[in-house]
mmCIF file of C-alpha atoms in Angstrom:
data_model
loop_
_atom_site.group_PDB
_atom_site.id
_atom_site.type_symbol
_atom_site.label_atom_id
_atom_site.label_comp_id
_atom_site.label_asym_id
_atom_site.label_seq_id
_atom_site.Cartn_x
_atom_site.Cartn_y
_atom_site.Cartn_z
ATOM 1 C CA MET W 82 0.035 0.070 0.153
ATOM 2 C CA LYS W 83 2.634 2.716 0.787
ATOM 3 C CA LYS W 84 4.710 1.462 -2.538
ATOM 4 C CA LEU W 85 1.385 2.183 -4.137
ATOM 5 C CA MET W 86 0.657 5.826 -2.661
ATOM 6 C CA LEU W 87 4.688 6.474 -3.532
ATOM 7 C CA VAL W 88 3.812 5.465 -6.968
ATOM 8 C CA ALA W 89 0.989 7.669 -7.119
ATOM 9 C CA ALA W 90 2.259 10.731 -5.509
ATOM 10 C CA MET W 91 5.189 10.524 -7.776
ATOM 11 C CA ALA W 92 2.924 9.998 -10.893
ATOM 12 C CA VAL W 93 1.149 13.862 -9.302
ATOM 13 C CA ALA W 94 4.360 15.651 -9.344
ATOM 14 C CA ALA W 95 6.078 14.249 -12.598
ATOM 15 C CA SER W 96 2.659 15.460 -14.305
ATOM 16 C CA CYS W 97 2.727 18.917 -12.259
ATOM 17 C CA PHE W 98 6.134 19.686 -13.226
ATOM 18 C CA THR W 99 5.498 18.614 -17.231
ATOM 19 C CA GLY W 100 2.163 20.529 -17.530
ATOM 20 C CA CYS W 101 3.613 23.524 -15.952
ATOM 21 C CA THR W 102 6.953 23.942 -17.993
ATOM 22 C CA THR W 103 6.812 26.529 -21.152
ATOM 23 C CA THR W 104 7.926 25.717 -24.183
ATOM 24 C CA THR W 105 10.068 27.958 -26.247
ATOM 25 C CA ARG W 106 9.498 27.983 -30.232
ATOM 26 C CA LYS W 107 12.614 29.793 -32.101
ATOM 27 C CA PHE W 108 11.007 31.772 -34.883
ATOM 28 C CA ALA W 109 14.152 34.284 -36.093
ATOM 29 C CA ALA W 110 17.704 33.904 -35.312
ATOM 30 C CA ASP W 111 17.756 37.292 -32.392
ATOM 31 C CA GLU W 112 14.410 36.363 -31.157
ATOM 32 C CA THR W 113 11.700 33.655 -28.851
ATOM 33 C CA ARG W 114 8.643 33.310 -28.424
ATOM 34 C CA GLN W 115 7.354 31.747 -25.405
ATOM 35 C CA ASP W 116 3.606 29.921 -24.569
ATOM 36 C CA VAL W 117 2.849 32.721 -22.150
ATOM 37 C CA ALA W 118 0.668 35.417 -23.305
ATOM 38 C CA GLY W 119 1.581 38.607 -21.075
ATOM 39 C CA PHE W 120 4.875 39.530 -19.659
ATOM 40 C CA ALA W 121 7.099 37.709 -17.532
ATOM 41 C CA GLU W 122 9.761 39.025 -15.239
ATOM 42 C CA VAL W 123 12.036 37.805 -17.654
ATOM 43 C CA ASP W 124 10.685 39.728 -20.150
ATOM 44 C CA VAL W 125 10.930 43.232 -18.467
ATOM 45 C CA GLN W 126 14.836 42.175 -17.824
ATOM 46 C CA ASN W 127 16.021 40.850 -21.110
ATOM 47 C CA ALA W 128 13.731 44.584 -22.485
ATOM 48 C CA VAL W 129 16.077 46.452 -20.128
ATOM 49 C CA SER W 130 19.431 44.577 -20.775
ATOM 50 C CA ARG W 131 18.759 44.759 -24.653
ATOM 51 C CA ALA W 132 18.167 48.830 -24.221
ATOM 52 C CA LEU W 133 21.378 49.302 -21.960
ATOM 53 C CA GLN W 134 23.781 47.217 -24.301
ATOM 54 C CA SER W 135 21.749 49.232 -27.387
ATOM 55 C CA ILE W 136 22.225 52.713 -25.613
ATOM 56 C CA LEU W 137 25.877 52.097 -24.195
ATOM 57 C CA SER W 138 27.800 50.005 -26.739
ATOM 58 C CA GLN W 139 27.192 52.739 -29.403
ATOM 59 C CA ASP W 140 29.199 55.499 -27.604
ATOM 60 C CA ARG W 141 27.132 57.978 -28.312
ATOM 61 C CA ILE W 142 26.414 59.122 -24.834
ATOM 62 C CA LYS W 143 29.083 61.540 -24.573
ATOM 63 C CA VAL W 144 30.384 63.273 -20.666
ATOM 64 C CA GLN W 145 30.313 67.641 -20.369
ATOM 65 C CA ALA W 146 33.775 68.500 -20.203
ATOM 66 C CA GLY W 147 34.315 68.655 -15.926
ATOM 67 C CA ALA W 148 31.964 65.977 -15.680
ATOM 68 C CA ASN W 149 32.679 62.206 -15.191
ATOM 69 C CA ARG W 150 29.069 61.083 -16.489
ATOM 70 C CA ALA W 151 26.243 62.376 -18.637
ATOM 71 C CA VAL W 152 22.871 63.626 -17.124
ATOM 72 C CA MET W 153 20.133 62.114 -18.723
ATOM 73 C CA VAL W 154 16.199 62.279 -17.848
ATOM 74 C CA VAL W 155 14.235 58.930 -18.299
ATOM 75 C CA GLU W 156 10.667 58.830 -18.405
ATOM 76 C CA ASN W 157 8.281 55.910 -17.960
ATOM 77 C CA VAL W 158 7.664 53.922 -20.606
ATOM 78 C CA LYS W 159 4.088 54.882 -22.303
ATOM 79 C CA ASN W 160 1.805 52.179 -22.457
ATOM 80 C CA ASP W 161 0.066 51.757 -25.639
ATOM 81 C CA THR W 162 -0.976 48.123 -25.422
ATOM 82 C CA THR W 163 -4.239 47.272 -25.441
ATOM 83 C CA SER W 164 -4.083 46.127 -21.737
ATOM 84 C CA ARG W 165 -5.774 49.042 -19.954
ATOM 85 C CA GLY W 166 -5.336 48.005 -15.964
ATOM 86 C CA ASN W 167 -3.216 48.305 -13.141
ATOM 87 C CA SER W 168 -0.903 45.390 -14.637
ATOM 88 C CA ALA W 169 -0.564 47.704 -17.706
ATOM 89 C CA ALA W 170 0.369 50.411 -16.119
ATOM 90 C CA ALA W 171 2.344 48.616 -13.570
ATOM 91 C CA LEU W 172 4.635 46.778 -16.349
ATOM 92 C CA ALA W 173 5.249 50.470 -18.350
ATOM 93 C CA GLN W 174 5.878 51.909 -14.840
ATOM 94 C CA SER W 175 8.374 48.390 -14.217
ATOM 95 C CA LEU W 176 10.312 49.490 -17.176
ATOM 96 C CA GLY W 177 11.185 52.920 -16.456
ATOM 97 C CA GLN W 178 12.209 52.302 -13.285
ATOM 98 C CA ARG W 179 14.303 49.345 -14.721
ATOM 99 C CA LEU W 180 16.024 51.512 -17.335
ATOM 100 C CA ARG W 181 16.606 54.471 -14.775
ATOM 101 C CA LYS W 182 18.360 52.032 -12.599
ATOM 102 C CA ALA W 183 20.468 50.534 -15.069
ATOM 103 C CA LEU W 184 21.549 53.258 -16.806
ATOM 104 C CA THR W 185 22.687 54.812 -13.438
ATOM 105 C CA ASN W 186 24.326 51.806 -12.485
ATOM 106 C CA SER W 187 26.466 51.580 -15.585
ATOM 107 C CA GLY W 188 28.171 54.281 -14.614
ATOM 108 C CA LYS W 189 28.484 56.384 -17.343
ATOM 109 C CA VAL W 190 25.333 57.884 -16.939
ATOM 110 C CA VAL W 191 23.557 60.038 -13.754
ATOM 111 C CA VAL W 192 19.646 60.384 -14.376
ATOM 112 C CA PHE W 193 17.779 63.751 -13.580
ATOM 113 C CA ASN W 194 15.327 63.691 -10.853
ATOM 114 C CA LYS W 195 13.125 66.250 -11.702
ATOM 115 C CA ALA W 196 10.897 66.325 -8.325
ATOM 116 C CA ALA W 197 14.400 66.394 -6.388
ATOM 117 C CA ALA W 198 15.907 69.275 -8.832
ATOM 118 C CA GLN W 199 13.402 71.656 -7.357
ATOM 119 C CA TYR W 200 15.277 71.601 -3.830
ATOM 120 C CA ALA W 201 18.969 71.824 -5.401
ATOM 121 C CA THR W 202 21.590 74.162 -4.607
ATOM 122 C CA VAL W 203 23.534 73.684 -7.886
ATOM 123 C CA ARG W 204 21.533 74.115 -11.343
ATOM 124 C CA ILE W 205 22.686 71.113 -13.541
ATOM 125 C CA ASP W 206 21.346 70.509 -17.015
ATOM 126 C CA PRO W 207 20.636 67.716 -18.302
ATOM 127 C CA GLN W 208 22.601 66.418 -21.683
ATOM 128 C CA TYR W 209 19.942 63.917 -22.739
ATOM 129 C CA HIS W 210 15.831 62.555 -22.826
ATOM 130 C CA LEU W 211 15.278 59.077 -23.174
ATOM 131 C CA SER W 212 11.386 58.284 -23.778
ATOM 132 C CA GLY W 213 9.772 55.192 -25.339
ATOM 133 C CA SER W 214 6.120 53.057 -25.327
ATOM 134 C CA LEU W 215 5.258 49.657 -25.356
ATOM 135 C CA THR W 216 2.620 48.018 -28.106
ATOM 136 C CA GLU W 217 0.928 45.276 -28.672
ATOM 137 C CA ARG W 218 -0.173 43.310 -32.128
ATOM 138 C CA ASN W 219 -2.438 40.419 -31.840
ATOM 139 C CA LEU W 220 -2.361 38.124 -34.503
ATOM 140 C CA ARG W 221 -4.286 34.979 -35.169
ATOM 141 C CA GLN W 222 -2.173 31.752 -36.891
ATOM 142 C CA ASP W 223 -3.932 29.374 -39.157
ATOM 143 C CA ASN W 224 -3.918 26.350 -36.530
ATOM 144 C CA GLY W 225 -6.195 29.295 -34.109
ATOM 145 C CA ASP W 226 -2.896 29.953 -31.673
ATOM 146 C CA ALA W 227 -2.576 33.798 -30.971
ATOM 147 C CA GLN W 228 0.463 35.443 -31.904
ATOM 148 C CA ARG W 229 1.136 38.418 -29.696
ATOM 149 C CA GLU W 230 3.654 40.480 -30.944
ATOM 150 C CA TYR W 231 4.994 43.433 -28.204
ATOM 151 C CA ASN W 232 7.088 45.858 -29.282
ATOM 152 C CA LEU W 233 9.475 48.458 -26.855
ATOM 153 C CA SER W 234 10.173 51.808 -28.853
ATOM 154 C CA LEU W 235 12.466 53.682 -27.551
ATOM 155 C CA THR W 236 14.507 57.412 -28.524
ATOM 156 C CA LEU W 237 17.507 59.095 -27.114
ATOM 157 C CA ILE W 238 17.675 62.874 -27.702
ATOM 158 C CA GLU W 239 20.433 65.227 -27.295
ATOM 159 C CA LEU W 240 18.644 68.274 -25.526
ATOM 160 C CA ALA W 241 21.068 71.010 -26.835
ATOM 161 C CA THR W 242 19.883 70.298 -30.339
ATOM 162 C CA GLY W 243 16.925 68.739 -29.638
ATOM 163 C CA LEU W 244 18.236 65.967 -32.528
ATOM 164 C CA GLU W 245 16.881 61.957 -31.962
ATOM 165 C CA PHE W 246 20.421 60.269 -32.529
ATOM 166 C CA TRP W 247 19.583 56.925 -31.247
ATOM 167 C CA GLN W 248 16.506 54.884 -31.417
ATOM 168 C CA GLU W 249 15.830 51.161 -30.500
ATOM 169 C CA ASP W 250 13.004 48.427 -31.250
ATOM 170 C CA ILE W 251 12.848 45.646 -28.959
ATOM 171 C CA HIS W 252 10.079 43.036 -29.905
ATOM 172 C CA ILE W 253 9.187 40.581 -27.840
ATOM 173 C CA GLY W 254 7.079 37.372 -29.244
ATOM 174 C CA LYS W 255 4.930 35.473 -27.616
ATOM 175 C CA ILE W 256 1.977 32.326 -28.754
ATOM 176 C CA VAL W 257 -0.736 31.306 -26.906
ATOM 177 C CA ASP W 258 -2.394 28.331 -27.393
ATOM 178 C CA GLU W 259 -5.742 28.037 -28.976
ATOM 179 C CA LYS W 260 -7.621 26.459 -25.659
ATOM 180 C CA ASN W 261 -6.123 29.475 -23.721
ATOM 181 C CA ILE W 262 -7.519 32.112 -25.348
ATOM 182 C CA ASN W 263 -10.690 34.188 -24.651
ATOM 183 C CA ASN W 264 -12.786 34.476 -27.326
#
């Protein structure tokens, strides 16, 4: 009887582990699409990492004479997805906060805090302005599955000239099984 209970418990555990995993399907050399319809923590981390790498790798951010880091305003990411609730607003806010944190911790940028600047005793003008938006596109595949395409678009503007000199689109694709779609 104990063996039977042990075998049953192992079978339930194995089915939970195999049923709870997500699969990743390759669609292009530089992108993966997961069977999770919404954003996951790893999606936010990957998007921020890719954005940071792109901004800093091109060596376009220049430091003013006498300073050791550039000064940048980083706006919250605008939510232009079809999701309009607390979770969508939290996602956009999280992307903006993570970008600010990653840029500050890079050692190449100091993020300008507008709220704190009103109390500053020394005036410092920001050199750059980073803004972005998150969009979503929903498509149906031939087999009935849904394909969700999220796009994080970022633009960096040099404030002295008003010129946009860096832009990046970061794509995150998702596949949703037909049985998990609310029609």
